[in-house]
């Protein structure tokens, strides 16, 4: 039996994935968690062969969890088919990345293929990622944009990130230029839509 852990903050989705995978003769769902910060402990306790992670979860994002679970067979299962997320997931060492609108049989096949040592990436997303390219933002520019997404003032951002207001303006200006946006709100939208934040 292939032992699977599912981490997704939406009860209905998590339960649906567990029910679908449990229909497979060779797959057993050994644990389900609804928060990112519960995954590492559940992994230690249940020793799954494959871990399915959503990206956006309370406590810790699936991408941050994947970083901590390097060496485990991790598959990102998400609604966010964004090239930037794929790139970050691959950097974190995930074995697979599939979108939630994939057929159930495809998810079961992905679990099997990942266990066999393959890396499985949604083919449409892979093509998009190749044509979009990596994020042009530096880590600090992305961090400033993340805080700016909450409609914080320059002074608020500076205080929160322990930067000067001039430095924040410089990072925002660079991020606006790199995203091809007209203002910081548009830069945030562009960066989020591409999975760079």
Tab-separated table of C-alpha atoms in Angstrom:
chain	number	residue	atom	x	y	z
A	1	UNK	CA	0.000	0.000	0.000
A	2	UNK	CA	1.127	3.536	-0.800
A	3	UNK	CA	0.752	5.625	2.357
A	4	UNK	CA	-0.453	9.182	1.629
A	5	UNK	CA	-0.760	12.285	3.817
A	6	UNK	CA	-3.067	15.075	2.580
A	7	UNK	CA	-2.661	18.694	3.729
A	8	UNK	CA	-5.333	21.159	2.586
A	9	UNK	CA	-7.112	23.844	4.586
A	10	UNK	CA	-10.468	23.290	2.884
A	11	UNK	CA	-12.279	20.430	4.621
A	12	UNK	CA	-14.402	19.554	1.595
A	13	UNK	CA	-11.415	19.421	-0.764
A	14	UNK	CA	-9.274	17.470	1.694
A	15	UNK	CA	-12.068	14.988	2.350
A	16	UNK	CA	-12.817	14.680	-1.355
A	17	UNK	CA	-9.195	13.952	-2.211
A	18	UNK	CA	-9.003	11.388	0.595
A	19	UNK	CA	-12.223	9.692	-0.550
A	20	UNK	CA	-11.095	9.542	-4.187
A	21	UNK	CA	-7.647	8.180	-3.367
A	22	UNK	CA	-9.109	5.652	-0.919
A	23	UNK	CA	-11.010	4.089	-3.814
A	24	UNK	CA	-7.670	2.962	-5.245
A	25	UNK	CA	-6.643	-0.576	-4.258
A	26	UNK	CA	-3.019	0.358	-3.672
A	27	UNK	CA	-3.379	3.742	-1.901
A	28	UNK	CA	-4.156	4.351	1.765
A	29	UNK	CA	-4.675	7.862	3.179
A	30	UNK	CA	-2.952	7.651	6.565
A	31	UNK	CA	-3.406	11.280	7.690
A	32	UNK	CA	-5.222	14.484	6.830
A	33	UNK	CA	-4.290	17.927	8.184
A	34	UNK	CA	-5.763	21.369	7.600
A	35	UNK	CA	-2.824	23.591	8.498
A	36	UNK	CA	0.643	23.904	7.047
A	37	UNK	CA	2.288	24.014	10.460
A	38	UNK	CA	0.834	20.558	11.283
A	39	UNK	CA	2.387	18.738	8.329
A	40	UNK	CA	5.909	18.065	9.636
A	41	UNK	CA	4.630	16.522	12.892
A	42	UNK	CA	2.040	14.451	10.982
A	43	UNK	CA	4.789	13.262	8.643
A	44	UNK	CA	6.891	12.105	11.598
A	45	UNK	CA	3.915	10.387	13.203
A	46	UNK	CA	2.435	8.634	10.159
A	47	UNK	CA	5.501	8.081	7.898
A	48	UNK	CA	3.690	8.608	4.570
A	49	UNK	CA	5.270	7.547	1.303
A	50	UNK	CA	3.814	10.563	-0.528
A	51	UNK	CA	2.674	13.935	0.875
A	52	UNK	CA	0.068	16.003	-0.979
A	53	UNK	CA	0.252	19.719	-0.118
A	54	UNK	CA	-1.938	22.684	-0.949
A	55	UNK	CA	-0.049	25.972	-1.345
A	56	UNK	CA	-2.135	28.426	0.649
A	57	UNK	CA	-2.792	27.115	4.155
A	58	UNK	CA	-2.903	28.772	7.563
A	59	UNK	CA	0.144	28.435	9.791
A	60	UNK	CA	2.601	27.865	6.946
A	61	UNK	CA	2.376	27.808	3.164
A	62	UNK	CA	2.742	24.550	1.292
A	63	UNK	CA	5.884	25.917	-0.361
A	64	UNK	CA	7.480	26.602	3.053
A	65	UNK	CA	6.453	23.122	4.234
A	66	UNK	CA	7.979	21.568	1.103
A	67	UNK	CA	11.281	23.287	1.965
A	68	UNK	CA	11.218	21.597	5.380
A	69	UNK	CA	10.345	18.218	3.875
A	70	UNK	CA	13.226	17.981	1.409
A	71	UNK	CA	14.003	14.322	0.879
A	72	UNK	CA	10.332	13.320	1.140
A	73	UNK	CA	8.107	12.708	-1.866
A	74	UNK	CA	6.004	15.871	-1.921
A	75	UNK	CA	3.353	16.716	-4.520
A	76	UNK	CA	1.809	20.177	-4.643
A	77	UNK	CA	-1.936	19.894	-5.400
A	78	UNK	CA	-3.332	23.378	-5.861
A	79	UNK	CA	-5.794	25.614	-7.645
A	80	UNK	CA	-2.897	27.965	-8.359
A	81	UNK	CA	-1.483	26.994	-11.725
A	82	UNK	CA	0.999	29.868	-11.631
A	83	UNK	CA	4.453	29.572	-13.184
A	84	UNK	CA	6.125	31.361	-10.276
A	85	UNK	CA	4.645	28.904	-7.787
A	86	UNK	CA	5.846	26.016	-9.915
A	87	UNK	CA	9.348	27.448	-10.015
A	88	UNK	CA	9.390	27.985	-6.243
A	89	UNK	CA	8.030	24.472	-5.676
A	90	UNK	CA	10.730	22.930	-7.847
A	91	UNK	CA	13.357	24.964	-5.980
A	92	UNK	CA	11.939	23.454	-2.764
A	93	UNK	CA	12.544	19.977	-4.192
A	94	UNK	CA	8.967	18.788	-4.761
A	95	UNK	CA	8.439	15.618	-6.756
A	96	UNK	CA	5.207	16.737	-8.371
A	97	UNK	CA	2.922	19.672	-9.089
A	98	UNK	CA	-0.663	19.185	-10.243
A	99	UNK	CA	-3.676	21.469	-10.370
A	100	UNK	CA	-6.902	20.532	-8.603
A	101	UNK	CA	-8.955	20.473	-11.775
A	102	UNK	CA	-6.997	17.447	-13.016
A	103	UNK	CA	-8.993	14.193	-13.279
A	104	UNK	CA	-8.981	11.988	-10.159
A	105	UNK	CA	-7.284	9.156	-12.047
A	106	UNK	CA	-4.442	11.544	-12.906
A	107	UNK	CA	-3.853	12.304	-9.224
A	108	UNK	CA	-3.673	8.603	-8.346
A	109	UNK	CA	-1.287	8.036	-11.263
A	110	UNK	CA	0.837	10.958	-10.044
A	111	UNK	CA	1.093	9.404	-6.576
A	112	UNK	CA	2.255	6.123	-8.107
A	113	UNK	CA	4.732	7.777	-10.472
A	114	UNK	CA	6.225	9.929	-7.702
A	115	UNK	CA	6.655	6.845	-5.517
A	116	UNK	CA	8.475	5.212	-8.447
A	117	UNK	CA	10.952	8.117	-8.434
A	118	UNK	CA	9.549	10.229	-11.278
A	119	UNK	CA	8.994	13.969	-11.177
A	120	UNK	CA	5.473	14.781	-12.366
A	121	UNK	CA	4.515	18.297	-13.490
A	122	UNK	CA	1.206	19.398	-15.010
A	123	UNK	CA	2.187	19.673	-18.712
A	124	UNK	CA	0.152	22.825	-19.441
A	125	UNK	CA	1.706	24.600	-16.494
A	126	UNK	CA	5.196	23.474	-17.518
A	127	UNK	CA	4.734	25.054	-20.947
A	128	UNK	CA	3.449	28.291	-19.397
A	129	UNK	CA	6.378	28.365	-16.967
A	130	UNK	CA	8.860	27.953	-19.806
A	131	UNK	CA	7.351	30.845	-21.757
A	132	UNK	CA	6.927	33.146	-18.724
A	133	UNK	CA	10.370	32.598	-17.268
A	134	UNK	CA	11.549	33.018	-13.681
A	135	UNK	CA	10.591	35.896	-11.416
A	136	UNK	CA	12.581	39.051	-12.155
A	137	UNK	CA	12.051	40.269	-8.581
A	138	UNK	CA	14.740	40.036	-5.948
A	139	UNK	CA	13.769	38.445	-2.658
A	140	UNK	CA	13.588	41.871	-0.995
A	141	UNK	CA	11.494	43.399	-3.794
A	142	UNK	CA	9.026	40.529	-3.495
A	143	UNK	CA	8.928	40.955	0.278
A	144	UNK	CA	8.182	44.690	-0.046
A	145	UNK	CA	5.426	43.961	-2.591
A	146	UNK	CA	3.906	41.326	-0.296
A	147	UNK	CA	3.613	43.881	2.497
A	148	UNK	CA	2.391	46.525	0.033
A	149	UNK	CA	-0.403	44.155	-1.016
A	150	UNK	CA	-2.098	44.914	2.286
A	151	UNK	CA	-2.374	48.552	1.170
A	152	UNK	CA	0.188	49.648	3.739
A	153	UNK	CA	1.750	53.081	3.410
A	154	UNK	CA	5.439	53.456	2.611
A	155	UNK	CA	6.006	54.359	6.272
A	156	UNK	CA	4.140	51.213	7.399
A	157	UNK	CA	6.189	49.024	5.073
A	158	UNK	CA	9.432	50.634	6.262
A	159	UNK	CA	8.547	50.029	9.920
A	160	UNK	CA	7.456	46.465	9.347
A	161	UNK	CA	10.560	45.498	7.349
A	162	UNK	CA	13.028	47.654	9.305
A	163	UNK	CA	13.949	49.711	6.248
A	164	UNK	CA	14.075	53.419	5.558
A	165	UNK	CA	11.208	54.972	3.607
A	166	UNK	CA	13.617	55.858	0.795
A	167	UNK	CA	14.763	52.239	0.536
A	168	UNK	CA	11.134	51.060	0.403
A	169	UNK	CA	10.429	53.556	-2.396
A	170	UNK	CA	13.458	52.262	-4.306
A	171	UNK	CA	12.313	48.625	-3.973
A	172	UNK	CA	8.769	49.547	-5.008
A	173	UNK	CA	10.060	51.492	-8.001
A	174	UNK	CA	12.259	48.578	-9.082
A	175	UNK	CA	9.367	46.114	-8.677
A	176	UNK	CA	7.022	48.351	-10.662
A	177	UNK	CA	9.558	48.571	-13.467
A	178	UNK	CA	10.277	44.834	-13.514
A	179	UNK	CA	6.606	43.895	-13.624
A	180	UNK	CA	5.817	46.474	-16.320
A	181	UNK	CA	3.161	47.974	-14.052
A	182	UNK	CA	2.025	51.589	-13.773
A	183	UNK	CA	1.823	51.647	-9.972
A	184	UNK	CA	2.433	49.474	-6.935
A	185	UNK	CA	-1.123	48.080	-6.797
A	186	UNK	CA	-0.779	46.886	-10.384
A	187	UNK	CA	2.711	45.519	-9.624
A	188	UNK	CA	1.217	43.485	-6.772
A	189	UNK	CA	-1.529	42.130	-9.055
A	190	UNK	CA	0.952	41.181	-11.787
A	191	UNK	CA	3.362	39.521	-9.349
A	192	UNK	CA	0.566	37.602	-7.618
A	193	UNK	CA	-0.985	36.439	-10.889
A	194	UNK	CA	2.374	35.005	-11.965
A	195	UNK	CA	3.066	33.375	-8.611
A	196	UNK	CA	6.051	35.561	-7.786
A	197	UNK	CA	4.763	36.481	-4.337
